[in-house]
PDB file of N, CA and C in Angstrom:
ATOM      1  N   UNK E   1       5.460  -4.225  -6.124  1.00 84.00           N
ATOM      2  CA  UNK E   1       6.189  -3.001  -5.824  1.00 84.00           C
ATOM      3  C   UNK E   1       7.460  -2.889  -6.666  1.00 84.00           C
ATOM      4  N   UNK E   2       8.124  -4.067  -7.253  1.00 91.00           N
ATOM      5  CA  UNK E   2       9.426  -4.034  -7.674  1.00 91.00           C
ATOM      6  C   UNK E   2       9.075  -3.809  -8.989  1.00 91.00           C
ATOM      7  N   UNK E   3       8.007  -4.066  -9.761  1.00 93.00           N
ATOM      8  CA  UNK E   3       7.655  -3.145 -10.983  1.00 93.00           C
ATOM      9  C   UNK E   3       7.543  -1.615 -10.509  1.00 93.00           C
ATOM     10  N   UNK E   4       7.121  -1.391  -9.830  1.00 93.00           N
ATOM     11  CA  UNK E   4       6.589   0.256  -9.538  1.00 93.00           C
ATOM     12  C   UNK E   4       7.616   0.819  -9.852  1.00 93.00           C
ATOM     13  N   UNK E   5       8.606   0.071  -8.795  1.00 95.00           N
ATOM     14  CA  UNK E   5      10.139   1.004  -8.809  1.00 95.00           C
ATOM     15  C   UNK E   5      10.644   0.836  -9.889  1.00 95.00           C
ATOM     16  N   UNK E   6      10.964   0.118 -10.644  1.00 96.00           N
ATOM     17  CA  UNK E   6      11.140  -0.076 -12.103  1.00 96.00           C
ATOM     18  C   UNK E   6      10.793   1.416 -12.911  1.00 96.00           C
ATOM     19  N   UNK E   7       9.312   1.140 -12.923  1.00 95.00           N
ATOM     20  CA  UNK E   7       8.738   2.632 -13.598  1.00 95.00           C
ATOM     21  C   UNK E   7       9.464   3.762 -13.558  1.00 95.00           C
ATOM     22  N   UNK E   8       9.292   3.506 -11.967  1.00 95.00           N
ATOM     23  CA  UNK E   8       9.653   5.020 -11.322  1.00 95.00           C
ATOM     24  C   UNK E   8      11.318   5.612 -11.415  1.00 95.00           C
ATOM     25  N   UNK E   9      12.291   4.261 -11.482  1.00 95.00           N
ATOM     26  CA  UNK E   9      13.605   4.729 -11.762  1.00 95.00           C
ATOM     27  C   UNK E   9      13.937   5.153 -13.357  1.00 95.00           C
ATOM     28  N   UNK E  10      12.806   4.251 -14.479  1.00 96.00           N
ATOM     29  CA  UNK E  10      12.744   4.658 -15.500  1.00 96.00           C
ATOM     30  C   UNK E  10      12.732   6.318 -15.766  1.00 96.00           C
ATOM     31  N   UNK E  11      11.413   6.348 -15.229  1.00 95.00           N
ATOM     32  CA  UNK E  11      10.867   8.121 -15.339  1.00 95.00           C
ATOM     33  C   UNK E  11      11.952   9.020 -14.786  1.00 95.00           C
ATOM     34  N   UNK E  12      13.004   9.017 -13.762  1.00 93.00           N
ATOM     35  CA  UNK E  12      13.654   9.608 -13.203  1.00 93.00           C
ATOM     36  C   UNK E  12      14.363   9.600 -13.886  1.00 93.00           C
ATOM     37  N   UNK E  13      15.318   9.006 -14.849  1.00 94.00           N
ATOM     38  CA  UNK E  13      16.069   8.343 -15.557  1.00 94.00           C
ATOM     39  C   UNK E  13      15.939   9.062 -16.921  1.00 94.00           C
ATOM     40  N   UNK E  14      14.665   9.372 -17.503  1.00 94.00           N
ATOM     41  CA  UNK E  14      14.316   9.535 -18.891  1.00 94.00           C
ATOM     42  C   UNK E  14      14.792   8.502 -19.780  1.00 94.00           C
ATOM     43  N   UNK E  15      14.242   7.600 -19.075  1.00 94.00           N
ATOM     44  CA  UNK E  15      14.557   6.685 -19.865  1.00 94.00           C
ATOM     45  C   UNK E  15      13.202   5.831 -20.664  1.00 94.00           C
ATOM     46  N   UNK E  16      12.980   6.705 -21.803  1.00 95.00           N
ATOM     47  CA  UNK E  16      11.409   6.417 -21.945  1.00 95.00           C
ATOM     48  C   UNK E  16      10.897   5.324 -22.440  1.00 95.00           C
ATOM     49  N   UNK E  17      12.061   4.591 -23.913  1.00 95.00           N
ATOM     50  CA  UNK E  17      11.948   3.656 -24.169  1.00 95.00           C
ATOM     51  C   UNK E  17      11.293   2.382 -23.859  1.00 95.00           C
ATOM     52  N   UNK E  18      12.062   1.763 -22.641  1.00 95.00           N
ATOM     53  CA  UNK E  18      12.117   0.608 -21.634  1.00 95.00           C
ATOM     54  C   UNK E  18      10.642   1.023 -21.134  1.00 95.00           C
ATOM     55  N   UNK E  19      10.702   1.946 -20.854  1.00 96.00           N
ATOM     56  CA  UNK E  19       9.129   2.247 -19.628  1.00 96.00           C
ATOM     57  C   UNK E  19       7.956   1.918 -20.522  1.00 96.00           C
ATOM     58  N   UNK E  20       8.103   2.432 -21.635  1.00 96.00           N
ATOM     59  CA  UNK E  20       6.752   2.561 -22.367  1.00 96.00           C
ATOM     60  C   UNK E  20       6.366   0.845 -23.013  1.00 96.00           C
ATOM     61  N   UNK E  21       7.510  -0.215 -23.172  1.00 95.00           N
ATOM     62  CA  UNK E  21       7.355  -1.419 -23.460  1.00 95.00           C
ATOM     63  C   UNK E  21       7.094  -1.535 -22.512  1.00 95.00           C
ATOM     64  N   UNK E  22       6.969  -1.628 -21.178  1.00 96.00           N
ATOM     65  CA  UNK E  22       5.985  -2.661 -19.934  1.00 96.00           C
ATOM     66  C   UNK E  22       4.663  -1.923 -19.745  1.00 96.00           C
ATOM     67  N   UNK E  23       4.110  -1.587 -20.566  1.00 96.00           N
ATOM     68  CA  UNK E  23       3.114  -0.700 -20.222  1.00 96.00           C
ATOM     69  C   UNK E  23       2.146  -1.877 -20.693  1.00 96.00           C
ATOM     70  N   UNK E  24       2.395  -2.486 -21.432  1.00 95.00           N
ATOM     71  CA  UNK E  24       1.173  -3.876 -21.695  1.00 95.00           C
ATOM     72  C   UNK E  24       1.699  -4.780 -20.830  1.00 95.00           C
ATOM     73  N   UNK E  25       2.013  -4.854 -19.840  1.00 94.00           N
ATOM     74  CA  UNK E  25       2.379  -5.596 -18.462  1.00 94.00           C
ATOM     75  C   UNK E  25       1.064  -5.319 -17.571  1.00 94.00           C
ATOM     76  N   UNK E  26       0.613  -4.248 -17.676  1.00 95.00           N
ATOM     77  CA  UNK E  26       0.223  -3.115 -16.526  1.00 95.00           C
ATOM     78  C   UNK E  26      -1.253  -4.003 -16.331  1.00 95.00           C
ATOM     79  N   UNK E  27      -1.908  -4.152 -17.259  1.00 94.00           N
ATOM     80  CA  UNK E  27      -3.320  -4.736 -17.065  1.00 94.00           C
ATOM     81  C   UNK E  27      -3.853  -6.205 -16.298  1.00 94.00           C
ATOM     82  N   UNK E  28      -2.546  -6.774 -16.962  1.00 93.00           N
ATOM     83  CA  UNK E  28      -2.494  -8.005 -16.373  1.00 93.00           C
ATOM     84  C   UNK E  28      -1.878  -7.951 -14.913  1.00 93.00           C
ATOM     85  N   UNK E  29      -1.155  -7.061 -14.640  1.00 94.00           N
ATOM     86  CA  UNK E  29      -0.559  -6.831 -12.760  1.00 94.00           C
ATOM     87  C   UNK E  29      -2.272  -5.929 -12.138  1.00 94.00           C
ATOM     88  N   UNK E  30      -3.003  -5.894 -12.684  1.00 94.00           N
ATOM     89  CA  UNK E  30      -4.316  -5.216 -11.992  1.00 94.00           C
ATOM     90  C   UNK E  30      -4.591  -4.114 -12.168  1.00 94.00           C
ATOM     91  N   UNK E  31      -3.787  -2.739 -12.761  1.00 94.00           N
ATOM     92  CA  UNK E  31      -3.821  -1.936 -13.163  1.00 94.00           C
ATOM     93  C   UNK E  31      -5.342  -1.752 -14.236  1.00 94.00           C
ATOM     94  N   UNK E  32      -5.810  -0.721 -13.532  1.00 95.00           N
ATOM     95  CA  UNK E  32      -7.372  -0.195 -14.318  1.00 95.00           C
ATOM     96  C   UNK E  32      -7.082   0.689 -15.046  1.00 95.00           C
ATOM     97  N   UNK E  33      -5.800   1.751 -14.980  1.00 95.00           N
ATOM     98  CA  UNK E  33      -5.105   2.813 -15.810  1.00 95.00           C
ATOM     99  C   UNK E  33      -3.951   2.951 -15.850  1.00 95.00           C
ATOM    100  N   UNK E  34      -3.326   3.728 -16.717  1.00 96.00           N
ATOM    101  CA  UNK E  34      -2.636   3.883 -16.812  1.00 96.00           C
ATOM    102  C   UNK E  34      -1.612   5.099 -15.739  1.00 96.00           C
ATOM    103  N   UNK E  35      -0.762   4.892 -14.794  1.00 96.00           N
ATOM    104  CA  UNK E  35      -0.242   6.306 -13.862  1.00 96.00           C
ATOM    105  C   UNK E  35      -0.125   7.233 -14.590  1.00 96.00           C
ATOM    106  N   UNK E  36      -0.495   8.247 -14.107  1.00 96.00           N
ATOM    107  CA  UNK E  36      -0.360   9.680 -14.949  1.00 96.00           C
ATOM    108  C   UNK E  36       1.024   9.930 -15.680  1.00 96.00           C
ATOM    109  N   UNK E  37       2.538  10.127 -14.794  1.00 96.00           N
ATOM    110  CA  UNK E  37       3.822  10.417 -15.868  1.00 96.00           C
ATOM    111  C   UNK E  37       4.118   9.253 -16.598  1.00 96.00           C
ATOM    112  N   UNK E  38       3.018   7.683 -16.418  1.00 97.00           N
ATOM    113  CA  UNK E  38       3.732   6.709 -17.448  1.00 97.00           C
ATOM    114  C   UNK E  38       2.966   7.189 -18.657  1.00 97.00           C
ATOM    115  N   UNK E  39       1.471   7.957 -18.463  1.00 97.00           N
ATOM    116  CA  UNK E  39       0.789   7.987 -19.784  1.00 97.00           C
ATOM    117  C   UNK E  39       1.649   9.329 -20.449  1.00 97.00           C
ATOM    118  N   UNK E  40       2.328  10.283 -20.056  1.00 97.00           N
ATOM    119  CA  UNK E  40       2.474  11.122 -20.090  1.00 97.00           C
ATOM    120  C   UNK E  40       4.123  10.861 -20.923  1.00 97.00           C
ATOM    121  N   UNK E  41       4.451   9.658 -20.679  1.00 97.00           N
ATOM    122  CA  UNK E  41       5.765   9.087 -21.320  1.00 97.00           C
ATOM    123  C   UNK E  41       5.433   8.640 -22.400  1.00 97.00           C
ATOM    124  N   UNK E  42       4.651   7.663 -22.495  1.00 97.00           N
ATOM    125  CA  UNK E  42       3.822   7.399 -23.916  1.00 97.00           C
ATOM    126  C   UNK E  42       3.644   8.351 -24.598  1.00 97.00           C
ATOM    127  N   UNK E  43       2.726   9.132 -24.780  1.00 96.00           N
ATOM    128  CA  UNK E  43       2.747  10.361 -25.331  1.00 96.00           C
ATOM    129  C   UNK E  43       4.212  11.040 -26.286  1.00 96.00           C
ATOM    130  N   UNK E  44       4.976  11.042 -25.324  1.00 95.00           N
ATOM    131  CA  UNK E  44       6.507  11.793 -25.732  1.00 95.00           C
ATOM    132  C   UNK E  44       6.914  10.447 -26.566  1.00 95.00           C
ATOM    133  N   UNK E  45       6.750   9.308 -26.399  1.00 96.00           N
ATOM    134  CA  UNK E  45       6.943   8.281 -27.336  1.00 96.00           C
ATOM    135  C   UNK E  45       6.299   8.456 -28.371  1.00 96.00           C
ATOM    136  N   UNK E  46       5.030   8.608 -28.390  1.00 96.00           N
ATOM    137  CA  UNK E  46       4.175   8.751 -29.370  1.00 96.00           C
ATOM    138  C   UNK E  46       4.817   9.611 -30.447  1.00 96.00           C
ATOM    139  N   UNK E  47       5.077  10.764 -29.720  1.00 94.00           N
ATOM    140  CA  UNK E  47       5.503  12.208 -30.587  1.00 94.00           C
ATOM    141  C   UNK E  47       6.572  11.782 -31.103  1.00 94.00           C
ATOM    142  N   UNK E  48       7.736  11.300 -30.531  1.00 92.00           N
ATOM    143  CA  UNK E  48       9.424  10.799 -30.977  1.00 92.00           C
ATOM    144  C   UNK E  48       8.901   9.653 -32.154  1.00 92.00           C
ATOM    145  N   UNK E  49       8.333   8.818 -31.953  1.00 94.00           N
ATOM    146  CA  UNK E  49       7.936   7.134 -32.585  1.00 94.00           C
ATOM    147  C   UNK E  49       7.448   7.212 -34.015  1.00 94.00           C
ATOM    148  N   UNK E  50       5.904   7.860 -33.768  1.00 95.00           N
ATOM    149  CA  UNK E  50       4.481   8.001 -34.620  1.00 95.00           C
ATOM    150  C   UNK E  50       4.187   7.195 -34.370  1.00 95.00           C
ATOM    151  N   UNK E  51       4.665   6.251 -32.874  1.00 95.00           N
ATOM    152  CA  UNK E  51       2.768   5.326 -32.848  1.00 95.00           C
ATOM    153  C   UNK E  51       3.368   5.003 -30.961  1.00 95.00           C
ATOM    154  N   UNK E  52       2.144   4.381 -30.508  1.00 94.00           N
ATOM    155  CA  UNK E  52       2.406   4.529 -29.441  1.00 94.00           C
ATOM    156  C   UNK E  52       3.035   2.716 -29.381  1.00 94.00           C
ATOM    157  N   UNK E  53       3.297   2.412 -28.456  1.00 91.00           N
ATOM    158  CA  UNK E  53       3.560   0.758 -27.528  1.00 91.00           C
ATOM    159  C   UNK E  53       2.492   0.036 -27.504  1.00 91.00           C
ATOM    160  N   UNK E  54       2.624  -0.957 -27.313  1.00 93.00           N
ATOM    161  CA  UNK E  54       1.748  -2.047 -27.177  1.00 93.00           C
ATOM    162  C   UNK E  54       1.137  -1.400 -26.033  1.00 93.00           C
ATOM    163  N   UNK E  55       0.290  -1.131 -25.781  1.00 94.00           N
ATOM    164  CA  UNK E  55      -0.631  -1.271 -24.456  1.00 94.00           C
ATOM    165  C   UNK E  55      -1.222  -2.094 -23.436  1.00 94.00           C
ATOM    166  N   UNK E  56      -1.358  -3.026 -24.362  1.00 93.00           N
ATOM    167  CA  UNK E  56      -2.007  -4.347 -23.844  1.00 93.00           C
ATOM    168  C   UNK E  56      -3.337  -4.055 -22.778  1.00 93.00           C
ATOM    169  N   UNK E  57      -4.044  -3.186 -24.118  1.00 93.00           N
ATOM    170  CA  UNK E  57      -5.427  -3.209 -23.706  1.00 93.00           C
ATOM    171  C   UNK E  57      -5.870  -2.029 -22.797  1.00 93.00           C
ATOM    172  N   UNK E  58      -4.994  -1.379 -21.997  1.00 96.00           N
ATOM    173  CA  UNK E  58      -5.074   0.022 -21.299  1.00 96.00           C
ATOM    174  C   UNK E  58      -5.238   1.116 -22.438  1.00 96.00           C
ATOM    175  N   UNK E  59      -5.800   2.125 -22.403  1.00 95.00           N
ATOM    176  CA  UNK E  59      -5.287   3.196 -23.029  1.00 95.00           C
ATOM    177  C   UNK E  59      -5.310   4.696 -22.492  1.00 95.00           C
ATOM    178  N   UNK E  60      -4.668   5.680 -23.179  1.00 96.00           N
ATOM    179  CA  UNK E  60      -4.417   7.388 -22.716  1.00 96.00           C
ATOM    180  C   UNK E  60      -5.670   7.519 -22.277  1.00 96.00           C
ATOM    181  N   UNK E  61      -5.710   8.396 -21.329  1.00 97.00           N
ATOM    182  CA  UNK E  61      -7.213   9.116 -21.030  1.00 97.00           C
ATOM    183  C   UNK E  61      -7.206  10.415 -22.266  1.00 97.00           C
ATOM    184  N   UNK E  62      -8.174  10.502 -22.457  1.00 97.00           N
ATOM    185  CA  UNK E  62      -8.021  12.043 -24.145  1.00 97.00           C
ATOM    186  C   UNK E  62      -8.058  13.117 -22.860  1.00 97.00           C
ATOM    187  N   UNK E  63      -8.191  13.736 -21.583  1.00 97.00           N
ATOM    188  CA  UNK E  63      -7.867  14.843 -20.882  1.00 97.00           C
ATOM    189  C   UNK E  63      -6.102  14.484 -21.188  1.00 97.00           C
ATOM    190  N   UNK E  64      -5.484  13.915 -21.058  1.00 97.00           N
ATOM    191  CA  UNK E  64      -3.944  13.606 -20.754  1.00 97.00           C
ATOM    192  C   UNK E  64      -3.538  14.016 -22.308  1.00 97.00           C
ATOM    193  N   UNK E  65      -4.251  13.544 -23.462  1.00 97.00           N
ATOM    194  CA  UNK E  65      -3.488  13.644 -24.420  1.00 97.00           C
ATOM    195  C   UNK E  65      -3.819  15.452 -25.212  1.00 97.00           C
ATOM    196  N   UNK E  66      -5.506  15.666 -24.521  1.00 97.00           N
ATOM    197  CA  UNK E  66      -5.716  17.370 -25.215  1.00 97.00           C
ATOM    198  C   UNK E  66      -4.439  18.370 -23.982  1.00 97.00           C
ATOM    199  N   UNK E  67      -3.718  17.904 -23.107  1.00 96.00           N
ATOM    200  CA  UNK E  67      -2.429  18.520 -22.477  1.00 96.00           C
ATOM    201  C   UNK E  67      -1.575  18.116 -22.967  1.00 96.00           C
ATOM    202  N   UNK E  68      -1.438  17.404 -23.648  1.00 96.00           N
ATOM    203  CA  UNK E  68       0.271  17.070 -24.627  1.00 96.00           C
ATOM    204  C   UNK E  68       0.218  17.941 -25.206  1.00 96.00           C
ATOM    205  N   UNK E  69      -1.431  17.863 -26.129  1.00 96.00           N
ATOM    206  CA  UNK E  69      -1.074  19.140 -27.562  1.00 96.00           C
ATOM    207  C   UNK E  69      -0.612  20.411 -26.347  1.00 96.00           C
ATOM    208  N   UNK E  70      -1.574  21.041 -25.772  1.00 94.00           N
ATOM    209  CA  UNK E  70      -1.210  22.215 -25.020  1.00 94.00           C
ATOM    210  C   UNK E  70       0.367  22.447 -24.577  1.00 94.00           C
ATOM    211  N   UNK E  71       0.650  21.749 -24.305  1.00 94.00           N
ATOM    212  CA  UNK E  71       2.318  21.602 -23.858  1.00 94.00           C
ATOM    213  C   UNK E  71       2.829  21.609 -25.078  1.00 94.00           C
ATOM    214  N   UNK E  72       2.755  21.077 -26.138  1.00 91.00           N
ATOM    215  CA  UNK E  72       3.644  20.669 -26.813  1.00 91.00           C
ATOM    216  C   UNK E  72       3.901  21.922 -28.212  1.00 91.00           C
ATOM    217  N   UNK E  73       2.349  22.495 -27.991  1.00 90.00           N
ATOM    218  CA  UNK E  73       1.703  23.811 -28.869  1.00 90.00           C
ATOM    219  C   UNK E  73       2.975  24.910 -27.865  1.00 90.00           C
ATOM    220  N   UNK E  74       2.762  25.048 -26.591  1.00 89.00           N
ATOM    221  CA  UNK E  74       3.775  26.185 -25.465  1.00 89.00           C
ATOM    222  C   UNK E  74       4.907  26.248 -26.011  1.00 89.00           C
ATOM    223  N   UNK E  75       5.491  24.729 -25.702  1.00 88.00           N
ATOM    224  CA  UNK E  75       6.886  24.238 -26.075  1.00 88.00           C
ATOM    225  C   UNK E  75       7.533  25.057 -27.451  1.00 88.00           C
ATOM    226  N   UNK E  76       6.722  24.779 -28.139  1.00 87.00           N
ATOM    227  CA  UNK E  76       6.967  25.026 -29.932  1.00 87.00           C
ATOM    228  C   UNK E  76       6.842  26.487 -30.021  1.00 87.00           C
ATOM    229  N   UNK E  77       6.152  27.456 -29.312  1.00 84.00           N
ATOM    230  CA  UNK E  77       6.003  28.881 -29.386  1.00 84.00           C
ATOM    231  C   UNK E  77       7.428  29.494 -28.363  1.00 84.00           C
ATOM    232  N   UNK E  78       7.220  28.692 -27.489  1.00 83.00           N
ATOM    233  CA  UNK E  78       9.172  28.640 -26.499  1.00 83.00           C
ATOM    234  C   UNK E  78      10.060  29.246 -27.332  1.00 83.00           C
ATOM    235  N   UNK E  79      10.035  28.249 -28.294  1.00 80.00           N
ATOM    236  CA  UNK E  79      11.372  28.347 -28.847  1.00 80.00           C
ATOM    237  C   UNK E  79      11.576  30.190 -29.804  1.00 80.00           C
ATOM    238  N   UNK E  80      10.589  30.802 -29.685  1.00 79.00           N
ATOM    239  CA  UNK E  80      10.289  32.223 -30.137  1.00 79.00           C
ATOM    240  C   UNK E  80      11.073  33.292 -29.040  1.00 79.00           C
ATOM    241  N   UNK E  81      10.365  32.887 -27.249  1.00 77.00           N
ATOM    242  CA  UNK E  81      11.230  33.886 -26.526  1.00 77.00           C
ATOM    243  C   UNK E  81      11.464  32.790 -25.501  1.00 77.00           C
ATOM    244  N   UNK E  82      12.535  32.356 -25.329  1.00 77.00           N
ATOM    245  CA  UNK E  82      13.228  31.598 -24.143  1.00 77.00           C
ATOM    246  C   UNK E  82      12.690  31.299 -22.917  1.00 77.00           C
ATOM    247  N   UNK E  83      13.011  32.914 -22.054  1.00 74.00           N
ATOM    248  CA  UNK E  83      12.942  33.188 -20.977  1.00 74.00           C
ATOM    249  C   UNK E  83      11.504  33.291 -20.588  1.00 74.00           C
ATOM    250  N   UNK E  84      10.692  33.911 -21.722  1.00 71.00           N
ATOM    251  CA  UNK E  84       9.245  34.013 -21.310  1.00 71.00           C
ATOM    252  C   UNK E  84       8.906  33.123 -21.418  1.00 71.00           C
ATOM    253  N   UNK E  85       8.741  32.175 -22.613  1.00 78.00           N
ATOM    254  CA  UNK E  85       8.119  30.657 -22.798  1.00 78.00           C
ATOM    255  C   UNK E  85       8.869  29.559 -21.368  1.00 78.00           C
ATOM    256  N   UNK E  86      10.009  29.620 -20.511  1.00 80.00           N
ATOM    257  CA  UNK E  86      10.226  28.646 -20.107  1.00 80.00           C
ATOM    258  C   UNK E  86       9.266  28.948 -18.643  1.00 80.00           C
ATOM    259  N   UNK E  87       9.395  30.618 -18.448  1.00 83.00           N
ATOM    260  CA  UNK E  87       8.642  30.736 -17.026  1.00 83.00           C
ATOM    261  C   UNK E  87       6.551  30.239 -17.397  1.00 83.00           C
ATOM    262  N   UNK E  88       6.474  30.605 -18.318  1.00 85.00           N
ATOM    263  CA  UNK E  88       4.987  30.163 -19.267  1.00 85.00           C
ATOM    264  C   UNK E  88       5.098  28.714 -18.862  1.00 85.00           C
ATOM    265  N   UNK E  89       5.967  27.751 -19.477  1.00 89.00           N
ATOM    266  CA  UNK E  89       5.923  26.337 -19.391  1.00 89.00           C
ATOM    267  C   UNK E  89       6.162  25.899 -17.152  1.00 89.00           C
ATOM    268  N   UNK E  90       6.441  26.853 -16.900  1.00 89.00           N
ATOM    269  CA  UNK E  90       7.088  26.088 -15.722  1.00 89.00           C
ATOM    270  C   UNK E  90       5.867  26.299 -14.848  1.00 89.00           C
ATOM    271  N   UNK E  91       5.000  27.362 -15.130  1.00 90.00           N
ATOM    272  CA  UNK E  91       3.515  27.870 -14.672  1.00 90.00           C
ATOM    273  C   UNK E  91       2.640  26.874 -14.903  1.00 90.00           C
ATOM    274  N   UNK E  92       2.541  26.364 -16.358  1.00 92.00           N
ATOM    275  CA  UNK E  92       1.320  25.272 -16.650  1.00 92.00           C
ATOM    276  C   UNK E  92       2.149  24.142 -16.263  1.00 92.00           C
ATOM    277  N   UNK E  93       3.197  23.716 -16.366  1.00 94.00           N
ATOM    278  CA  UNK E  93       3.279  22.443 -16.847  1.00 94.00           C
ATOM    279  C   UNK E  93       4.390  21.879 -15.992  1.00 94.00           C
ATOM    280  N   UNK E  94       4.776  22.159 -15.101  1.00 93.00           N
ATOM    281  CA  UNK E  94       6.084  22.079 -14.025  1.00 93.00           C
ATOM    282  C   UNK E  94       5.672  21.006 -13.041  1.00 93.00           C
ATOM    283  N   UNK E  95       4.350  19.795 -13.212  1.00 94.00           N
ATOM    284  CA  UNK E  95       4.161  18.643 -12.550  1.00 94.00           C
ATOM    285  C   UNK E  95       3.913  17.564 -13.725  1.00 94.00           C
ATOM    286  N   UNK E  96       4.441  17.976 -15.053  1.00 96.00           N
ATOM    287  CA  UNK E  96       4.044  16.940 -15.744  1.00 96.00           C
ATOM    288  C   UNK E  96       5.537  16.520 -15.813  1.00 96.00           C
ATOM    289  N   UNK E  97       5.549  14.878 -16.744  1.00 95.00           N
ATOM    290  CA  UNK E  97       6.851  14.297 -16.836  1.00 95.00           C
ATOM    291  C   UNK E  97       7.702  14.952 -17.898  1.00 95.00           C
ATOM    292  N   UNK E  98       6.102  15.994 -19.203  1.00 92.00           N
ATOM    293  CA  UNK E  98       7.140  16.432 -20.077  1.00 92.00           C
ATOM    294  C   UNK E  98       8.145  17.782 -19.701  1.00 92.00           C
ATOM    295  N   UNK E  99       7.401  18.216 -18.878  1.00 93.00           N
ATOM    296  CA  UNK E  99       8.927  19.238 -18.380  1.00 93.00           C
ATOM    297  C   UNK E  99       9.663  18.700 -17.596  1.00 93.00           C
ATOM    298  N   UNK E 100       9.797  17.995 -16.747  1.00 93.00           N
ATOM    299  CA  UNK E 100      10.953  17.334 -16.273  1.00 93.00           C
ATOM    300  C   UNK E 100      11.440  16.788 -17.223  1.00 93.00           C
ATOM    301  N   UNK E 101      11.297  16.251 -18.411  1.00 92.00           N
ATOM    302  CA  UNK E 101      11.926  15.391 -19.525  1.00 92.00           C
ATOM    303  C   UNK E 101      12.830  16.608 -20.106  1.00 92.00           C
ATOM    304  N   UNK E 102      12.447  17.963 -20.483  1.00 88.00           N
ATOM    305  CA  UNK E 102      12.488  18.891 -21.375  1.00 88.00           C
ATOM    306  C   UNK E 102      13.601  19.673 -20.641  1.00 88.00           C
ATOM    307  N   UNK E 103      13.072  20.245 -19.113  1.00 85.00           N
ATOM    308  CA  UNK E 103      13.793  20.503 -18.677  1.00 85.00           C
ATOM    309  C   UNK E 103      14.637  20.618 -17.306  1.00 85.00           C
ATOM    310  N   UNK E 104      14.596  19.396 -16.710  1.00 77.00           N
ATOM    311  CA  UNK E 104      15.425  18.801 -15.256  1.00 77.00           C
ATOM    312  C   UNK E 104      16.470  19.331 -15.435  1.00 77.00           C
ATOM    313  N   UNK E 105      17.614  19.239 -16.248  1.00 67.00           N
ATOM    314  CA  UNK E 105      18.937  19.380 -16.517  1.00 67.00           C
ATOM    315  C   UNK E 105      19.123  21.198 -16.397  1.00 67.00           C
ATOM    316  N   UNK E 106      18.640  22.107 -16.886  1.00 42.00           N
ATOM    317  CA  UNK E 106      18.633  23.550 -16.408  1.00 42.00           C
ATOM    318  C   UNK E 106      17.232  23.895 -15.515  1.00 42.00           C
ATOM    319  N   UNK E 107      16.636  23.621 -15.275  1.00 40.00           N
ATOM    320  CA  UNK E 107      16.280  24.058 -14.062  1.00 40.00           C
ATOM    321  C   UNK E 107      16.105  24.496 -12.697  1.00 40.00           C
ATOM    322  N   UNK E 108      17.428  24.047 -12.489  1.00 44.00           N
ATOM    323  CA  UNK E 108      17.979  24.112 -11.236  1.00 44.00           C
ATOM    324  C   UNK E 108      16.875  23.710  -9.729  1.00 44.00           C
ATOM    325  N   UNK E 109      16.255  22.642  -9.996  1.00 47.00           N
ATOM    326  CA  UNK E 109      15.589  22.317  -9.225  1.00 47.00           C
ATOM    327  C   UNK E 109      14.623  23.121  -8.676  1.00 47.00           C
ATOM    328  N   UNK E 110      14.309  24.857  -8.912  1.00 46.00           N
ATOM    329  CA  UNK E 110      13.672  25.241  -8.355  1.00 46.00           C
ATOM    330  C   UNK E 110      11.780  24.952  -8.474  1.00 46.00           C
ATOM    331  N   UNK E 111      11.461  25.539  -6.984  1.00 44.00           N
ATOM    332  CA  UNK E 111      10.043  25.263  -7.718  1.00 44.00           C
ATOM    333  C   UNK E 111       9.692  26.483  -7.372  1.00 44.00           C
ATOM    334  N   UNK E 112       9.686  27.289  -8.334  1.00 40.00           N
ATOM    335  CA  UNK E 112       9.022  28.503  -8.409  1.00 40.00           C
ATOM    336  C   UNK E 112       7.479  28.290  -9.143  1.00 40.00           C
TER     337      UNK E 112
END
């Protein structure tokens, strides 16, 4: 459990770095996959990096990574109209880690 919370204060944190090095921990603690916002951190590593973390033998599910592009394709058209692209992003993508990464800080917590 005291790894979990680890993760989990990571992800809250954005603190992606640290998270994405224990991710080749994960197989050897019993882990069959990877948790959805840790693969979903990888990813945003991936994109920041050009390569992903050691894994240590786990890897992305390809449904998780054909929604990065989708998000990340939204994201990039965003930046065209603000207001429309953020309510667009907050519609698809407002349970993944990359909008909380993108945008926790103005969001004002709502969940519309």
């Amino acid at each position: 459990k005291a790894f979990e919370y680890k993760l989990a204060w990571y992800l809250l944190n954005k603190n992606v770095e640290p998270l994405v090095h224990h991710i080749k921990r994960m197989e050897k603690l019993g882990y069959e996959r990877i948790p959805l916002h840790v693969e979903e951190a990888a990813l945003a590593y991936e994109n920041s990096a050009g390569e992903l973390p050691d894994m240590g033998g786990l890897s992305i599910r390809r449904e998780i990574r054909l929604r990065f592009k989708q998000y990340f394709s939204t994201y990039k058209q965003m930046q065209q109209n603000q207001a429309l692209g953020r309510q667009q992003m907050r519609n698809q993508f407002s349970n993944t880690f990359w909008f909380y990464f993108h945008f926790k800080e103005t969001d004002s917590g709502s969940n519309k």
